[in-house]
mmCIF file of C-alpha atoms in Angstrom:
data_model
loop_
_atom_site.group_PDB
_atom_site.id
_atom_site.type_symbol
_atom_site.label_atom_id
_atom_site.label_comp_id
_atom_site.label_asym_id
_atom_site.label_seq_id
_atom_site.Cartn_x
_atom_site.Cartn_y
_atom_site.Cartn_z
ATOM 1 C CA MET A 277 -38.531 12.844 -1.320
ATOM 2 C CA ALA A 278 -37.965 11.623 -4.655
ATOM 3 C CA SER A 279 -34.635 12.639 -6.302
ATOM 4 C CA PRO A 280 -34.696 14.757 -9.098
ATOM 5 C CA PHE A 281 -33.373 11.894 -11.118
ATOM 6 C CA ARG A 282 -36.667 9.756 -10.530
ATOM 7 C CA GLN A 283 -38.668 13.163 -11.215
ATOM 8 C CA GLY A 284 -36.961 13.224 -14.590
ATOM 9 C CA LEU A 285 -35.548 16.578 -14.423
ATOM 10 C CA LEU A 286 -32.323 15.662 -16.213
ATOM 11 C CA HIS A 287 -31.859 16.063 -20.120
ATOM 12 C CA PHE A 288 -32.090 13.575 -22.580
ATOM 13 C CA PRO A 289 -30.435 13.409 -25.669
ATOM 14 C CA ILE A 290 -31.620 14.238 -28.366
ATOM 15 C CA LEU A 291 -34.986 15.581 -26.825
ATOM 16 C CA ASN A 292 -36.235 15.910 -23.394
ATOM 17 C CA PRO A 293 -39.186 14.103 -23.028
ATOM 18 C CA THR A 294 -39.039 13.668 -19.040
ATOM 19 C CA VAL A 295 -40.745 16.584 -17.802
ATOM 20 C CA SER A 296 -43.743 16.649 -20.387
ATOM 21 C CA PRO A 297 -44.879 15.799 -23.696
ATOM 22 C CA TYR A 298 -42.925 17.872 -26.228
ATOM 23 C CA HIS A 299 -44.785 20.784 -27.921
ATOM 24 C CA PHE A 300 -43.442 22.680 -31.079
ATOM 25 C CA PRO A 301 -43.867 26.630 -31.530
ATOM 26 C CA LYS A 302 -46.466 26.241 -34.482
ATOM 27 C CA GLN A 303 -49.106 23.934 -36.111
ATOM 28 C CA LEU A 304 -47.095 22.245 -39.312
ATOM 29 C CA HIS A 305 -48.605 20.252 -42.216
ATOM 30 C CA ALA A 306 -48.784 16.412 -42.166
ATOM 31 C CA PRO A 307 -45.626 14.407 -43.505
ATOM 32 C CA PRO A 308 -46.167 13.084 -47.453
ATOM 33 C CA PRO A 309 -47.773 9.480 -47.084
ATOM 34 C CA ASP A 310 -45.216 8.348 -49.634
ATOM 35 C CA PRO A 311 -43.041 6.931 -48.945
ATOM 36 C CA PRO A 312 -44.333 5.430 -46.077
ATOM 37 C CA LEU A 313 -42.811 5.419 -42.713
ATOM 38 C CA ARG A 314 -42.463 1.675 -40.943
ATOM 39 C CA ALA A 315 -43.558 1.576 -37.342
ATOM 40 C CA ARG A 316 -43.361 -1.126 -35.047
ATOM 41 C CA ILE A 317 -46.450 -1.341 -32.262
ATOM 42 C CA TYR A 318 -46.066 -2.279 -28.856
ATOM 43 C CA LYS A 319 -42.724 -3.935 -29.213
ATOM 44 C CA PRO A 320 -40.269 -4.236 -26.392
ATOM 45 C CA LEU A 321 -37.426 -1.736 -26.405
ATOM 46 C CA ALA A 322 -35.106 -3.729 -24.330
ATOM 47 C CA PRO A 323 -33.300 -5.480 -27.384
ATOM 48 C CA GLN A 324 -32.472 -1.934 -28.802
ATOM 49 C CA LEU A 325 -30.744 -0.644 -25.444
ATOM 50 C CA SER A 326 -27.103 -1.142 -24.573
ATOM 51 C CA ARG A 327 -28.282 -2.181 -20.968
ATOM 52 C CA LYS A 328 -30.967 -4.716 -22.004
ATOM 53 C CA LEU A 329 -33.026 -4.617 -18.981
ATOM 54 C CA ASP A 330 -35.291 -7.531 -18.498
ATOM 55 C CA ARG A 331 -38.831 -5.988 -17.942
ATOM 56 C CA GLN A 332 -38.913 -3.197 -20.477
ATOM 57 C CA GLN A 333 -42.089 -4.106 -22.310
ATOM 58 C CA HIS A 334 -42.662 -0.451 -22.888
ATOM 59 C CA GLU A 335 -46.766 -0.312 -23.955
ATOM 60 C CA ALA A 336 -46.700 2.272 -26.437
ATOM 61 C CA ARG A 337 -49.431 3.436 -29.024
ATOM 62 C CA VAL A 338 -46.702 4.008 -31.802
ATOM 63 C CA GLU A 339 -43.727 2.550 -29.875
ATOM 64 C CA HIS A 340 -40.823 2.951 -32.289
ATOM 65 C CA TRP A 341 -39.873 3.446 -35.968
ATOM 66 C CA LYS A 342 -36.810 2.098 -37.169
ATOM 67 C CA TRP A 343 -35.012 3.967 -40.278
ATOM 68 C CA LYS A 344 -31.969 3.884 -42.454
ATOM 69 C CA TRP A 345 -30.143 6.749 -42.363
ATOM 70 C CA LYS A 346 -31.088 10.060 -44.738
ATOM 71 C CA ARG A 347 -27.979 12.410 -44.929
ATOM 72 C CA ASN A 348 -30.306 15.431 -44.376
ATOM 73 C CA GLY A 349 -32.527 13.889 -41.463
ATOM 74 C CA LEU A 350 -35.416 13.738 -43.672
ATOM 75 C CA LYS A 351 -36.924 10.740 -42.075
ATOM 76 C CA ILE A 352 -36.346 11.900 -38.585
ATOM 77 C CA GLU A 353 -38.157 15.314 -39.795
ATOM 78 C CA ARG A 354 -41.231 13.578 -41.149
ATOM 79 C CA GLY A 355 -41.580 11.178 -37.990
ATOM 80 C CA CYS A 356 -41.340 14.389 -35.583
ATOM 81 C CA ARG A 357 -44.149 16.160 -37.854
ATOM 82 C CA PHE A 358 -46.127 13.089 -37.401
ATOM 83 C CA CYS A 359 -45.732 12.837 -33.924
ATOM 84 C CA GLN A 360 -46.789 16.505 -33.373
ATOM 85 C CA GLU A 361 -49.711 16.755 -35.528
ATOM 86 C CA ASN A 362 -51.260 13.640 -33.969
ATOM 87 C CA GLU A 363 -50.337 14.873 -30.740
ATOM 88 C CA ILE A 364 -48.008 11.582 -29.699
ATOM 89 C CA PRO A 365 -45.110 12.159 -27.203
ATOM 90 C CA PHE A 366 -41.814 11.012 -28.935
ATOM 91 C CA ILE A 367 -38.139 10.993 -28.360
ATOM 92 C CA ILE A 368 -35.219 10.349 -30.357
ATOM 93 C CA ILE A 369 -32.303 7.681 -29.103
ATOM 94 C CA GLY A 370 -29.525 6.063 -30.766
ATOM 95 C CA ASN A 371 -28.233 3.127 -28.696
ATOM 96 C CA GLY A 372 -29.966 4.402 -25.620
ATOM 97 C CA SER A 373 -26.651 3.774 -23.894
ATOM 98 C CA ASN A 374 -27.354 6.861 -21.467
ATOM 99 C CA CYS A 375 -31.228 6.377 -20.870
ATOM 100 C CA LEU A 376 -32.890 4.490 -18.307
ATOM 101 C CA PHE A 377 -36.562 3.455 -19.329
ATOM 102 C CA ASP A 378 -39.583 2.748 -16.877
ATOM 103 C CA ASP A 379 -40.693 -0.585 -16.431
ATOM 104 C CA SER A 380 -43.987 0.124 -17.545
ATOM 105 C CA GLY A 381 -42.572 1.515 -20.712
ATOM 106 C CA PHE A 382 -42.783 4.545 -22.818
ATOM 107 C CA ARG A 383 -46.221 5.467 -24.098
ATOM 108 C CA GLY A 384 -45.463 7.304 -26.948
ATOM 109 C CA CYS A 385 -43.107 7.062 -29.823
ATOM 110 C CA VAL A 386 -39.322 6.196 -29.627
ATOM 111 C CA ILE A 387 -37.758 7.156 -33.010
ATOM 112 C CA LEU A 388 -34.595 5.274 -33.493
ATOM 113 C CA ASN A 389 -31.718 7.073 -35.245
ATOM 114 C CA ARG A 390 -30.220 5.261 -37.991
ATOM 115 C CA ILE A 391 -28.491 8.472 -39.782
ATOM 116 C CA GLU A 392 -25.500 6.233 -39.972
ATOM 117 C CA PHE A 393 -23.206 7.432 -43.205
ATOM 118 C CA LEU A 394 -19.904 8.185 -43.046
ATOM 119 C CA GLU A 395 -18.101 10.553 -45.558
ATOM 120 C CA ARG A 396 -14.332 11.217 -46.036
ATOM 121 C CA ILE A 397 -13.955 15.062 -46.903
ATOM 122 C CA GLU A 398 -10.402 14.848 -47.262
ATOM 123 C CA PRO A 399 -7.662 13.179 -45.149
ATOM 124 C CA GLY A 400 -8.459 13.438 -41.427
ATOM 125 C CA ILE A 401 -11.902 15.088 -41.810
ATOM 126 C CA TYR A 402 -14.805 12.905 -41.719
ATOM 127 C CA ARG A 403 -18.629 13.851 -41.885
ATOM 128 C CA VAL A 404 -20.743 11.168 -40.043
ATOM 129 C CA GLY A 405 -24.302 10.796 -39.304
ATOM 130 C CA SER A 406 -25.571 11.201 -36.142
ATOM 131 C CA GLY A 407 -26.776 7.578 -35.556
ATOM 132 C CA PHE A 408 -23.062 6.154 -36.667
ATOM 133 C CA GLY A 409 -21.621 4.220 -34.084
ATOM 134 C CA PHE A 410 -18.980 6.000 -31.915
ATOM 135 C CA ASN A 411 -16.806 3.034 -31.260
ATOM 136 C CA ARG A 412 -17.108 2.068 -34.720
ATOM 137 C CA LEU A 413 -16.054 5.666 -35.805
ATOM 138 C CA GLY A 414 -12.972 5.445 -33.339
ATOM 139 C CA LEU A 415 -11.939 2.031 -34.751
ATOM 140 C CA GLN A 416 -11.978 3.545 -38.448
ATOM 141 C CA CYS A 417 -10.219 6.814 -37.575
ATOM 142 C CA SER A 418 -7.518 5.052 -35.925
ATOM 143 C CA ASN A 419 -6.960 2.335 -38.468
ATOM 144 C CA GLU A 420 -6.552 4.972 -41.292
ATOM 145 C CA GLY A 421 -4.011 6.684 -39.113
ATOM 146 C CA PHE A 422 -5.799 9.876 -37.647
ATOM 147 C CA THR A 423 -5.506 10.398 -34.067
ATOM 148 C CA GLY A 424 -8.365 12.131 -31.575
ATOM 149 C CA LEU A 425 -10.969 9.646 -31.168
ATOM 150 C CA GLU A 426 -8.853 6.598 -29.878
ATOM 151 C CA PHE A 427 -10.759 6.565 -26.565
ATOM 152 C CA ALA A 428 -14.020 5.930 -28.378
ATOM 153 C CA GLY A 429 -13.300 2.430 -28.724
ATOM 154 C CA GLY A 430 -15.540 0.568 -26.803
ATOM 155 C CA ILE A 431 -17.887 3.338 -25.919
ATOM 156 C CA PRO A 432 -21.229 1.986 -26.993
ATOM 157 C CA GLY A 433 -22.982 5.182 -27.918
ATOM 158 C CA THR A 434 -23.550 6.932 -31.218
ATOM 159 C CA VAL A 435 -21.884 10.127 -32.685
ATOM 160 C CA GLY A 436 -25.139 12.230 -31.790
ATOM 161 C CA GLY A 437 -25.156 11.089 -28.031
ATOM 162 C CA ALA A 438 -21.147 11.526 -28.015
ATOM 163 C CA VAL A 439 -21.596 15.367 -29.298
ATOM 164 C CA TYR A 440 -24.295 16.112 -26.924
ATOM 165 C CA MET A 441 -22.400 14.608 -23.973
ATOM 166 C CA ASN A 442 -19.149 15.667 -24.706
ATOM 167 C CA ALA A 443 -17.996 11.936 -24.432
ATOM 168 C CA GLY A 444 -14.253 11.404 -23.304
ATOM 169 C CA ALA A 445 -11.785 8.926 -21.848
ATOM 170 C CA ASN A 446 -8.165 8.902 -21.437
ATOM 171 C CA GLY A 447 -7.524 12.442 -21.563
ATOM 172 C CA GLN A 448 -9.475 12.540 -24.790
ATOM 173 C CA GLU A 449 -12.611 14.689 -25.113
ATOM 174 C CA THR A 450 -15.268 14.531 -28.641
ATOM 175 C CA ALA A 451 -14.851 18.768 -28.104
ATOM 176 C CA ASP A 452 -11.167 18.116 -28.863
ATOM 177 C CA VAL A 453 -11.779 17.284 -32.682
ATOM 178 C CA VAL A 454 -15.521 18.240 -33.474
ATOM 179 C CA ASP A 455 -15.246 20.572 -36.201
ATOM 180 C CA SER A 456 -19.017 21.378 -36.824
ATOM 181 C CA VAL A 457 -22.320 19.975 -36.066
ATOM 182 C CA ASN A 458 -25.894 20.121 -38.021
ATOM 183 C CA ILE A 459 -29.272 19.900 -36.017
ATOM 184 C CA LEU A 460 -32.745 20.140 -37.006
ATOM 185 C CA THR A 461 -34.476 22.544 -35.327
ATOM 186 C CA THR A 462 -38.399 22.500 -33.524
ATOM 187 C CA GLU A 463 -38.944 24.467 -36.887
ATOM 188 C CA TYR A 464 -37.938 21.522 -38.973
ATOM 189 C CA LYS A 465 -34.699 23.934 -40.358
ATOM 190 C CA LEU A 466 -31.178 22.852 -40.392
ATOM 191 C CA GLN A 467 -28.684 24.836 -38.727
ATOM 192 C CA ARG A 468 -25.063 24.335 -38.469
ATOM 193 C CA TYR A 469 -22.890 25.247 -35.219
ATOM 194 C CA ARG A 470 -19.071 25.576 -35.168
ATOM 195 C CA ARG A 471 -17.037 24.138 -32.265
ATOM 196 C CA ASN A 472 -16.663 27.462 -30.596
ATOM 197 C CA GLU A 473 -20.277 27.811 -30.384
ATOM 198 C CA LEU A 474 -20.885 24.855 -28.424
ATOM 199 C CA ASN A 475 -19.198 25.673 -25.417
ATOM 200 C CA PHE A 476 -18.178 22.283 -24.491
ATOM 201 C CA GLY A 477 -17.468 21.391 -21.026
ATOM 202 C CA TYR A 478 -16.931 18.366 -18.996
ATOM 203 C CA ARG A 479 -19.955 16.081 -20.308
ATOM 204 C CA TYR A 480 -21.452 19.403 -21.449
ATOM 205 C CA SER A 481 -22.451 20.745 -24.553
ATOM 206 C CA ALA A 482 -24.608 23.773 -25.582
ATOM 207 C CA CYS A 483 -26.854 21.124 -27.274
ATOM 208 C CA GLN A 484 -28.337 20.459 -23.617
ATOM 209 C CA ASP A 485 -29.412 23.928 -23.314
ATOM 210 C CA MET A 486 -31.149 24.328 -26.699
ATOM 211 C CA ASN A 487 -34.713 25.143 -26.765
ATOM 212 C CA ASP A 488 -34.991 24.599 -30.494
ATOM 213 C CA LEU A 489 -32.939 21.436 -30.758
ATOM 214 C CA ALA A 490 -35.138 18.731 -32.295
ATOM 215 C CA ALA A 491 -32.359 16.231 -33.177
ATOM 216 C CA ILE A 492 -28.452 16.379 -34.250
ATOM 217 C CA VAL A 493 -28.269 15.109 -37.565
ATOM 218 C CA GLU A 494 -24.592 14.958 -38.234
ATOM 219 C CA ALA A 495 -20.971 15.936 -37.024
ATOM 220 C CA THR A 496 -18.072 16.838 -38.907
ATOM 221 C CA PHE A 497 -14.678 15.755 -37.481
ATOM 222 C CA ARG A 498 -10.908 17.183 -37.890
ATOM 223 C CA LEU A 499 -8.296 14.924 -36.999
ATOM 224 C CA GLN A 500 -4.597 14.946 -37.330
ATOM 225 C CA SER A 501 -2.387 12.348 -38.942
ATOM 226 C CA SER A 502 -0.307 9.759 -36.544
ATOM 227 C CA GLY A 503 1.618 6.934 -37.175
ATOM 228 C CA SER A 504 0.803 5.511 -33.506
ATOM 229 C CA ALA A 505 -2.814 6.367 -33.580
ATOM 230 C CA ARG A 506 -3.943 2.366 -34.089
ATOM 231 C CA THR A 507 -1.279 1.349 -31.327
ATOM 232 C CA ARG A 508 -2.740 3.874 -28.787
ATOM 233 C CA GLN A 509 -6.046 2.718 -29.384
ATOM 234 C CA LEU A 510 -5.311 -0.717 -28.948
ATOM 235 C CA GLU A 511 -3.759 0.165 -25.446
ATOM 236 C CA TYR A 512 -6.808 2.054 -24.561
ATOM 237 C CA LEU A 513 -8.767 -1.178 -25.333
ATOM 238 C CA GLU A 514 -6.772 -3.239 -23.375
ATOM 239 C CA ARG A 515 -6.899 -0.929 -20.478
ATOM 240 C CA ARG A 516 -10.754 -0.757 -20.749
ATOM 241 C CA LYS A 517 -11.009 -4.557 -20.575
ATOM 242 C CA LEU A 518 -9.245 -4.571 -17.384
ATOM 243 C CA SER A 519 -10.701 -1.641 -15.396
ATOM 244 C CA GLN A 520 -14.162 -1.816 -17.108
ATOM 245 C CA PRO A 521 -16.892 -4.592 -17.210
ATOM 246 C CA ILE A 522 -17.129 -4.379 -21.154
ATOM 247 C CA ARG A 523 -18.766 -7.956 -21.409
ATOM 248 C CA GLU A 524 -21.518 -7.049 -19.070
ATOM 249 C CA LYS A 525 -24.836 -6.016 -19.872
ATOM 250 C CA SER A 526 -24.469 -2.036 -18.480
ATOM 251 C CA ALA A 527 -24.630 1.500 -19.951
ATOM 252 C CA GLY A 528 -21.518 2.906 -18.932
ATOM 253 C CA SER A 529 -20.794 5.364 -16.254
ATOM 254 C CA VAL A 530 -24.083 6.005 -13.702
ATOM 255 C CA PHE A 531 -22.473 9.147 -12.444
ATOM 256 C CA ARG A 532 -20.743 12.209 -13.245
ATOM 257 C CA ASN A 533 -17.514 12.719 -11.733
ATOM 258 C CA PRO A 534 -18.098 15.860 -8.924
ATOM 259 C CA PRO A 535 -16.485 19.064 -10.415
ATOM 260 C CA ASP A 536 -14.763 20.494 -7.457
ATOM 261 C CA ASP A 537 -13.692 17.386 -5.201
ATOM 262 C CA GLY A 538 -10.632 16.076 -7.516
ATOM 263 C CA VAL A 539 -12.028 12.541 -6.883
ATOM 264 C CA SER A 540 -13.828 10.261 -9.226
ATOM 265 C CA ALA A 541 -17.552 8.920 -8.698
ATOM 266 C CA ALA A 542 -15.820 5.531 -8.740
ATOM 267 C CA LYS A 543 -13.418 6.317 -6.140
ATOM 268 C CA LEU A 544 -16.233 7.737 -3.875
ATOM 269 C CA ILE A 545 -18.417 4.561 -4.364
ATOM 270 C CA GLU A 546 -15.352 2.173 -4.024
ATOM 271 C CA GLU A 547 -14.442 3.680 -0.439
ATOM 272 C CA ALA A 548 -17.901 3.931 0.683
ATOM 273 C CA GLY A 549 -17.371 -0.090 0.334
ATOM 274 C CA LEU A 550 -20.197 -0.396 -2.305
ATOM 275 C CA LYS A 551 -18.515 -2.848 -4.828
ATOM 276 C CA GLY A 552 -20.696 -5.764 -5.466
ATOM 277 C CA LEU A 553 -23.852 -4.261 -3.868
ATOM 278 C CA ARG A 554 -26.925 -5.438 -5.411
ATOM 279 C CA VAL A 555 -30.553 -4.556 -5.532
ATOM 280 C CA GLY A 556 -32.524 -7.369 -7.211
ATOM 281 C CA GLY A 557 -30.848 -8.040 -10.602
ATOM 282 C CA ALA A 558 -28.823 -4.413 -10.623
ATOM 283 C CA MET A 559 -25.568 -4.623 -9.190
ATOM 284 C CA VAL A 560 -22.402 -2.288 -8.604
ATOM 285 C CA SER A 561 -19.976 -3.458 -10.827
ATOM 286 C CA LYS A 562 -16.666 -5.389 -9.011
ATOM 287 C CA ILE A 563 -14.622 -4.424 -11.709
ATOM 288 C CA HIS A 564 -15.364 -0.302 -11.964
ATOM 289 C CA ALA A 565 -17.579 1.101 -9.273
ATOM 290 C CA ASN A 566 -19.503 3.768 -11.454
ATOM 291 C CA PHE A 567 -20.885 0.754 -13.551
ATOM 292 C CA PHE A 568 -24.224 -0.546 -12.861
ATOM 293 C CA ILE A 569 -24.595 -4.165 -14.227
ATOM 294 C CA ASN A 570 -27.713 -6.229 -15.192
ATOM 295 C CA ALA A 571 -26.418 -9.228 -13.216
ATOM 296 C CA GLY A 572 -29.615 -11.302 -14.045
ATOM 297 C CA GLY A 573 -33.154 -10.372 -14.031
ATOM 298 C CA SER A 574 -32.351 -6.564 -13.491
ATOM 299 C CA THR A 575 -35.503 -4.260 -14.037
ATOM 300 C CA SER A 576 -35.345 -0.404 -14.089
ATOM 301 C CA GLN A 577 -36.911 -0.241 -10.851
ATOM 302 C CA ASP A 578 -33.618 -2.169 -9.351
ATOM 303 C CA MET A 579 -31.419 0.214 -11.283
ATOM 304 C CA LEU A 580 -33.386 3.255 -9.830
ATOM 305 C CA ASP A 581 -33.485 1.571 -6.223
ATOM 306 C CA LEU A 582 -29.617 0.960 -6.211
ATOM 307 C CA ILE A 583 -28.919 4.621 -7.672
ATOM 308 C CA ASP A 584 -30.556 5.967 -4.855
ATOM 309 C CA LEU A 585 -29.031 3.665 -2.265
ATOM 310 C CA VAL A 586 -25.606 4.354 -3.704
ATOM 311 C CA LYS A 587 -26.356 8.117 -3.508
ATOM 312 C CA GLY A 588 -27.397 8.129 -0.130
ATOM 313 C CA GLN A 589 -24.577 6.328 1.105
ATOM 314 C CA VAL A 590 -21.862 8.446 -0.552
ATOM 315 C CA ARG A 591 -23.817 11.449 0.565
ATOM 316 C CA ARG A 592 -23.469 10.226 4.208
ATOM 317 C CA LYS A 593 -20.010 9.562 4.299
ATOM 318 C CA PHE A 594 -18.610 12.088 1.966
ATOM 319 C CA ASP A 595 -21.111 14.718 2.082
ATOM 320 C CA ILE A 596 -20.855 14.672 -1.647
ATOM 321 C CA GLU A 597 -24.254 14.838 -3.814
ATOM 322 C CA LEU A 598 -23.384 12.932 -7.095
ATOM 323 C CA GLN A 599 -25.306 13.676 -9.917
ATOM 324 C CA GLU A 600 -26.518 11.082 -12.879
ATOM 325 C CA GLU A 601 -24.772 10.706 -16.157
ATOM 326 C CA ILE A 602 -27.439 8.651 -17.257
ATOM 327 C CA SER A 603 -31.153 9.840 -18.021
ATOM 328 C CA TYR A 604 -34.520 8.382 -16.610
ATOM 329 C CA ILE A 605 -37.513 8.264 -18.989
ATOM 330 C CA GLN A 606 -40.582 8.595 -17.290
ATOM 331 C CA PRO A 607 -43.692 6.786 -18.915
ATOM 332 C CA CYS A 608 -45.115 9.889 -20.378
ATOM 333 C CA ASN A 609 -48.942 9.127 -20.321
ATOM 334 C CA PHE A 610 -51.258 10.264 -22.925
#
């Protein structure tokens, strides 16, 4: 029997297209034709993704739109409307750092989030577009002497993905410094949520359960002044260089840490003797066992098979079921 991961039952930031093509609650008017939206047809997505697998050619009717940022998410709204009215399945991604597309592609529209602005409201308060690089934000804030996002240095995702998943490391989490988040709903209204309304938990935010979430548009962060922020971030980066395969093609952690066992997924995989295990071009990193890398010529199927193999070995040895942190995106046939 296929695992829930293979069946695509996991949520995917920012939309969840893995169960069925997304449907909006009511018919909407067509987007204005001017200015036109730029589309690239039948183009491979692999160059856009942090994992950069070798056979993701993505046969798509409208494969992706790549837009520059708009503060209010207007172009993402127009793209979503266009897809809905033309019955084209679609998803929105940032860097694709937490997703695994099928080798046969995604037969629909992949909208690349490029809402990339950064605005300093006042010292320590930053309003940031959801497509802004999370690593870049962490570096910027630390360089300016503010603490709370030092851990973001080296994380390959975007602000939207970090909020959605409550990214964290080194004892810090996104939730610690988020002040508010603006989302675009499936009725194309902007809605603001304060931090206490997002019910943050381990690799969780309420965004994952919002039925009316179309896209995270922006987030506001509130940080404290610290003369040691930059030094601390450099220490985190050095530690990451030694403990994670940051120079390899990967998408970060594959599995969530088990919630009640007091042991990390990486430790379980390592103690099962699986470091260096390889399926095709996909390999369990020898540096960090919860990172699966493209060791050369890896396909999505190689990664899927390796994930299933590792889960099975850990289950048999420790009677623990690992849960994926990355999401598998099915082809989504028309």
